[in-house]
GROMACS .gro file of C-alpha atoms in nm:
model
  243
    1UNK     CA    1   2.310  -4.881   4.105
    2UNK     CA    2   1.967  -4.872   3.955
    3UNK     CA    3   1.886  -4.671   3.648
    4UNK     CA    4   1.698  -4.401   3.833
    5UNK     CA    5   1.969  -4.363   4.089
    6UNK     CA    6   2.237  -4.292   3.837
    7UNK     CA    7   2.012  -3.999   3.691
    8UNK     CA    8   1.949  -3.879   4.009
    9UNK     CA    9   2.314  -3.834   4.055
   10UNK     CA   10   2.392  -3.696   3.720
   11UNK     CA   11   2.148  -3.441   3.800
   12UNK     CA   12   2.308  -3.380   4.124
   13UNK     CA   13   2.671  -3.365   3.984
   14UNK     CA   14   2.546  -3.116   3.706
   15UNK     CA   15   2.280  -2.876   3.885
   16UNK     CA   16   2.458  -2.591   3.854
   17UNK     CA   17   2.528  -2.597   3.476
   18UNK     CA   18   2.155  -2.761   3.411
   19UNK     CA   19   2.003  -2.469   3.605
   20UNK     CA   20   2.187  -2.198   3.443
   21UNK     CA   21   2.081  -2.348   3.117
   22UNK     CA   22   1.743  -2.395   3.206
   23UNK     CA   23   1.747  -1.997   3.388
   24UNK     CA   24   1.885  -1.867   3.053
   25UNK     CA   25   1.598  -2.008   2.848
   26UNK     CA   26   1.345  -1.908   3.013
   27UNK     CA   27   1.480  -1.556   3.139
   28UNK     CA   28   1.561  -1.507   2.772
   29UNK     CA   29   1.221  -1.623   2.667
   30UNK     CA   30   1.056  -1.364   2.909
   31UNK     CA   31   1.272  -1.036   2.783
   32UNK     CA   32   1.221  -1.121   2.414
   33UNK     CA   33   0.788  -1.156   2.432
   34UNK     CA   34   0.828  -0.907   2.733
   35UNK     CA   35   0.939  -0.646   2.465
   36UNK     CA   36   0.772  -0.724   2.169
   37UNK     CA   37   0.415  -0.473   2.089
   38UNK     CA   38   0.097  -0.631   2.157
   39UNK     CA   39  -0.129  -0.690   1.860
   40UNK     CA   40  -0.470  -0.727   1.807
   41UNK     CA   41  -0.636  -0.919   1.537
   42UNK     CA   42  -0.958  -0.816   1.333
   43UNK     CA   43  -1.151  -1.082   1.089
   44UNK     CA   44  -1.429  -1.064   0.861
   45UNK     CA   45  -1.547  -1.291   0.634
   46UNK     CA   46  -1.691  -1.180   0.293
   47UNK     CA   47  -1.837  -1.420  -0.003
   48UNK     CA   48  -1.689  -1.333  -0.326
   49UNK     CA   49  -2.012  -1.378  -0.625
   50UNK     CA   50  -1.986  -1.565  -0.952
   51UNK     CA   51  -1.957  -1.346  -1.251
   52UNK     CA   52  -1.995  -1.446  -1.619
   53UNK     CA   53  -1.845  -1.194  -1.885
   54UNK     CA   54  -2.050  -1.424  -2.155
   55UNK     CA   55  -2.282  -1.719  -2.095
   56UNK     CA   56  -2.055  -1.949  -2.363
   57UNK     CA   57  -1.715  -1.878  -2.115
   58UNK     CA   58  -1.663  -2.069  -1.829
   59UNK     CA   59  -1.704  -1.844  -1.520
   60UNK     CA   60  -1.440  -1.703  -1.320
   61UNK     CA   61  -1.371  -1.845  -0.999
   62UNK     CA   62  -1.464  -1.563  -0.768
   63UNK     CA   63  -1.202  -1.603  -0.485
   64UNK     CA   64  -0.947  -1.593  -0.734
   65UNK     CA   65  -1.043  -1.281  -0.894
   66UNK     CA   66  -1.036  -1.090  -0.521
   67UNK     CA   67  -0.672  -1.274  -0.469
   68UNK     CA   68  -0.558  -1.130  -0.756
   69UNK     CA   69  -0.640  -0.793  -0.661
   70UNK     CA   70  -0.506  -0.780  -0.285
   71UNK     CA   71  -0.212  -0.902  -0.352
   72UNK     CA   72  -0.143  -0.659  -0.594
   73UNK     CA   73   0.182  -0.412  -0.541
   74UNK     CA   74  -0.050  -0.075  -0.593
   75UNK     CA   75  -0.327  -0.237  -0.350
   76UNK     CA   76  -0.049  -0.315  -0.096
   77UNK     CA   77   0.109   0.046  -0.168
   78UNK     CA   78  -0.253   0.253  -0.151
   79UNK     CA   79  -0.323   0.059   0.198
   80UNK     CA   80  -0.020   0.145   0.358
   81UNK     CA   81  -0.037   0.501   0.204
   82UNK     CA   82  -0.360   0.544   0.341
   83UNK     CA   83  -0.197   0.550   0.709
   84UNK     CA   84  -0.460   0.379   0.915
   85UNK     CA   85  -0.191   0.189   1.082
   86UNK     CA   86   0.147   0.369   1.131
   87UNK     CA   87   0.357   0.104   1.181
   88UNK     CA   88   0.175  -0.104   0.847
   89UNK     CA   89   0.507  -0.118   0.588
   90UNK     CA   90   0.628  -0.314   0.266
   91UNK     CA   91   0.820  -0.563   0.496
   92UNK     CA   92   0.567  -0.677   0.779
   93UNK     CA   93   0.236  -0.626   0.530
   94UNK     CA   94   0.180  -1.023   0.491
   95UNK     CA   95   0.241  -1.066   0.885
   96UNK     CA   96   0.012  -0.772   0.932
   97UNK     CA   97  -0.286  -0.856   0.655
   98UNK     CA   98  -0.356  -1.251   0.581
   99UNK     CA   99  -0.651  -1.396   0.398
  100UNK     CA  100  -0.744  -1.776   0.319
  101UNK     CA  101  -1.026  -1.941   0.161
  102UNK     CA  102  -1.251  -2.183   0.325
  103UNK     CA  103  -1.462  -2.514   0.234
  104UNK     CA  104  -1.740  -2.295   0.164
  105UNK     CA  105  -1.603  -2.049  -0.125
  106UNK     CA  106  -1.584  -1.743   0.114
  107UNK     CA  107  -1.248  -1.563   0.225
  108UNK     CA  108  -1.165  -1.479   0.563
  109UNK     CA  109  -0.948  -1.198   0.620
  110UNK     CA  110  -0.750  -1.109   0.926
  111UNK     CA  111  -0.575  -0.751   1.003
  112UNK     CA  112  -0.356  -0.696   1.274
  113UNK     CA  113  -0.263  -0.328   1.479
  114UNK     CA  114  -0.151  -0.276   1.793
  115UNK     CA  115  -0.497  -0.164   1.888
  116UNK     CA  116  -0.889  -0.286   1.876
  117UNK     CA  117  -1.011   0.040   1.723
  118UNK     CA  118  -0.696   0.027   1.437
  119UNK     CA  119  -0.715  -0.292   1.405
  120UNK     CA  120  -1.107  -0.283   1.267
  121UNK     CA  121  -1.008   0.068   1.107
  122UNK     CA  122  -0.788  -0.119   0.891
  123UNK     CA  123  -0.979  -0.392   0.778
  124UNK     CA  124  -1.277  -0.193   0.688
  125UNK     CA  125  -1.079  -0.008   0.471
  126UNK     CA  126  -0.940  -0.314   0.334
  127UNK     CA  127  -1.314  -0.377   0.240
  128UNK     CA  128  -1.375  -0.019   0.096
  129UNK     CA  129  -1.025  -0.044  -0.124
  130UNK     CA  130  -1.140  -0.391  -0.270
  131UNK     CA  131  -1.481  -0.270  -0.336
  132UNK     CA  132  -1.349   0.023  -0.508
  133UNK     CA  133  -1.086  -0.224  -0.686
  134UNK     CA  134  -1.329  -0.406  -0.798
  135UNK     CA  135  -1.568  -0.113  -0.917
  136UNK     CA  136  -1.273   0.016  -1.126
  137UNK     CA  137  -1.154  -0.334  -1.279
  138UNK     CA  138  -1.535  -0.449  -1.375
  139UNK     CA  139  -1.622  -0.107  -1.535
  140UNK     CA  140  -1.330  -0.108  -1.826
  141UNK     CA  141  -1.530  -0.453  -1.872
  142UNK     CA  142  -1.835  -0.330  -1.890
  143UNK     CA  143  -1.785   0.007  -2.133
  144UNK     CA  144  -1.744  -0.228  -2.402
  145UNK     CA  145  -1.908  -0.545  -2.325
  146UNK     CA  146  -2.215  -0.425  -2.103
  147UNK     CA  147  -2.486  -0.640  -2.207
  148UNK     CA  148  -2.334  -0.962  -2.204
  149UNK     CA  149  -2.242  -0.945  -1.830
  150UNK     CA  150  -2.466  -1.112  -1.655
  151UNK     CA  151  -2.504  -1.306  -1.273
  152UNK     CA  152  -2.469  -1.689  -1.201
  153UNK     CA  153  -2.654  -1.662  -0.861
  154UNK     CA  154  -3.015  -1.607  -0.891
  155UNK     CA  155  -3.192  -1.307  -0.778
  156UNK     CA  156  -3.381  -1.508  -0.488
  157UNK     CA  157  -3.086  -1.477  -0.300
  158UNK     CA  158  -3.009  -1.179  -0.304
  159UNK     CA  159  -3.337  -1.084  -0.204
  160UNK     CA  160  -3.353  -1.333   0.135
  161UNK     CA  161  -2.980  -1.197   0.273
  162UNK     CA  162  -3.067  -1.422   0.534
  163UNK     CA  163  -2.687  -1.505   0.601
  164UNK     CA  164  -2.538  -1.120   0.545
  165UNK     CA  165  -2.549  -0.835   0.761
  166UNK     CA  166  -2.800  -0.555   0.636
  167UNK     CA  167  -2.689  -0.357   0.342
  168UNK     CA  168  -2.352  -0.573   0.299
  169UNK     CA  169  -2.408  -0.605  -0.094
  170UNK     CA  170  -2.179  -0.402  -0.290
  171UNK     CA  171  -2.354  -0.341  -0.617
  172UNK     CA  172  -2.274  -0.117  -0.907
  173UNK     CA  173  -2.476  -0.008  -1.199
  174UNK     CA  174  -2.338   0.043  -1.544
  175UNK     CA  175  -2.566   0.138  -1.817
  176UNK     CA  176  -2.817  -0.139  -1.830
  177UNK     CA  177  -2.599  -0.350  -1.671
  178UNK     CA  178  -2.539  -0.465  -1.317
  179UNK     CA  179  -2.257  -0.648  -1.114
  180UNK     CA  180  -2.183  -0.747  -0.763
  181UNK     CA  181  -1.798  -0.797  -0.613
  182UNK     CA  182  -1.893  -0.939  -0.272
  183UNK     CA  183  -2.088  -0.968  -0.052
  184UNK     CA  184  -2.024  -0.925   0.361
  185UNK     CA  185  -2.078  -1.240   0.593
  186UNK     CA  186  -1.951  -1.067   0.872
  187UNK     CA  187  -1.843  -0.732   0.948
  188UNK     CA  188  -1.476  -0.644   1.086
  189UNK     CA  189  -1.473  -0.797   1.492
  190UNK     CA  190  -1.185  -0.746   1.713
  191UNK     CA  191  -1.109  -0.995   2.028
  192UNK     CA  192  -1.018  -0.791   2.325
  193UNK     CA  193  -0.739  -0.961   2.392
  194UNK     CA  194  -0.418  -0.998   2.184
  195UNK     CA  195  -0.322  -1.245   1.963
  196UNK     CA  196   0.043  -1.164   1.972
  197UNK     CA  197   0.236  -1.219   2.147
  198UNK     CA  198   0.122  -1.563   2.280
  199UNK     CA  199   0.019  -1.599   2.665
  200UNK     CA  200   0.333  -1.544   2.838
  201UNK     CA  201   0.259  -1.823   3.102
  202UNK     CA  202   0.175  -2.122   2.849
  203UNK     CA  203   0.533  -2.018   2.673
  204UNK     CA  204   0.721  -1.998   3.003
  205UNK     CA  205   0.601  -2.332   3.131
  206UNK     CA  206   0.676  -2.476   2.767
  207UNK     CA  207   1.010  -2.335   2.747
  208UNK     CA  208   1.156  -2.425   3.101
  209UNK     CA  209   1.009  -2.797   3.015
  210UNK     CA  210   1.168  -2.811   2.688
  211UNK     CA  211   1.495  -2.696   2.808
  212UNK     CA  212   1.492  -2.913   3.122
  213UNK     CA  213   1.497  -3.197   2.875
  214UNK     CA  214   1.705  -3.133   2.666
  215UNK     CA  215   2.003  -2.953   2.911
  216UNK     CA  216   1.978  -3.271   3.080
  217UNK     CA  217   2.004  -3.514   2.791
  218UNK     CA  218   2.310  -3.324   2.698
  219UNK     CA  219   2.451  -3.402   3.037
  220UNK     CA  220   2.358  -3.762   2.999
  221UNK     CA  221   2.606  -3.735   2.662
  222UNK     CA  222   2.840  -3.543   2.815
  223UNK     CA  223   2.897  -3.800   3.083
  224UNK     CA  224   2.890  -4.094   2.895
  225UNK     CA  225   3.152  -3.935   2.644
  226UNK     CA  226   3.339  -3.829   2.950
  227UNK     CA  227   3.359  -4.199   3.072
  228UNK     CA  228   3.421  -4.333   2.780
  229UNK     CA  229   3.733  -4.119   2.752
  230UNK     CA  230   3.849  -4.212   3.079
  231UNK     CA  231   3.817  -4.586   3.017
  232UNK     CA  232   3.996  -4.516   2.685
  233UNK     CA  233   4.313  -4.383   2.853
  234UNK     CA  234   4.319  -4.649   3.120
  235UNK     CA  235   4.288  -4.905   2.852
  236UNK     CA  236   4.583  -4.727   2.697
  237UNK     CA  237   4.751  -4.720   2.966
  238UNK     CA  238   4.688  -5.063   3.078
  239UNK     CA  239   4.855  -5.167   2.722
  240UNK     CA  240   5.183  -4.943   2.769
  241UNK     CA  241   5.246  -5.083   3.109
  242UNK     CA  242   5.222  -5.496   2.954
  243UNK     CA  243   5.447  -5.364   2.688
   0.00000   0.00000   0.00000
């Protein structure tokens, strides 16, 4: 019997138990994403400036500094407090709010709600909370050091803003002395569409393939340990009987 032949009718012996397996998969793939609340995902992108507290120091890198204010317990705590999104907590806040840095220096940052409108609600007060972080850090710096702060990037860009939206700079003014936090690539944008969970179709086709497979390579093992087994015993047997 050729090799395909023999498949065909290990298939045949086991369709029952390979379409149960297969029906359980998927049905249980469909009630599980069936179930679970639709979320929509809002990014922005904002470029975090270089800041010198004294010319001598090595500057601070800039993405750094806004890391280590967002992921702050009190910045977590006022965000959530703040009740833009109801269902924002302690336990799901990194699933909810996520941030990386790219090639270019800038952070992107990503909220999720279960809506477009709360969705961009929370991320623009994501913004407002950093720039008032940032407002309150930089100030205790600047009561007793105002004069030695000073800007790495030169004024000519801030006054082209040719890659910002219009009034995106946040800039404070302290005495005689002036600072910037970030500035705004792109405001808060919301796809229509979801981004959790995943299109239902795409998973369904994935999961029924993936569980074809492997429900019938555990057949495949099942038979040949179920042969082997059998010749075992007749071997056995076979030996008793000349003895």
């Amino acid at each position: 019997m050729r090799n395909y032949q023999y498949y065909f009718q290990l298939l045949k012996k086991y369709k029952w138990i390979w379409l149960v397996l297969v029906g359980i998969s998927v049905g249980g793939t469909y009630l599980f994403f069936s179930k679970q609340t639709r979320l929509y995902e809002s990014r922005t992108e904002i470029y975090p400036l270089v800041m010198y507290k004294k010319t001598s120091m090595l500057s601070l890198n800039p993405c750094v500094q806004v890391k280590r204010i967002v992921q702050g317990e009190q910045f977590h705590r006022l965000l959530i407090n703040a009740n833009i999104c109801p269902t924002l907590t302690a336990k799901n806040y990194e699933e909810r709010i996520s941030f990386y840095e790219t090639t270019r220096h800038t952070l992107v940052i990503r909220a999720r709600a279960e809506n477009v409108a709360m969705a961009d609600s929370l991320l623009w007060q994501w913004l407002y909370q950093l720039d008032y972080a940032g407002k309150q850090l930089t100030s205790m710096q600047m009561i007793f050091d105002t004069c030695s702060l000073a800007e790495l990037i030169p004024w000519d860009y801030y006054h082209k803003q040719a890659d910002f939206v219009d009034n995106s700079a946040r800039c404070y003014t302290e005495v005689n002395g002036m600072f910037f936090l970030f500035d705004v690539i792109s405001e808060p944008y919301c796809d229509k569409e979801p981004v959790y969970p995943p299109a239902m179709l795409k998973v369904l086709i994935f999961v029924f393939c993936l569980s074809a497979c492997l429900s019938f390579v555990a057949m495949c093992l099942t038979e040949e340990i179920r042969n082997r087994l059998v010749k075992n015993k007749i071997e056995s047997n076979e030996t008793t009987e000349s003895v």
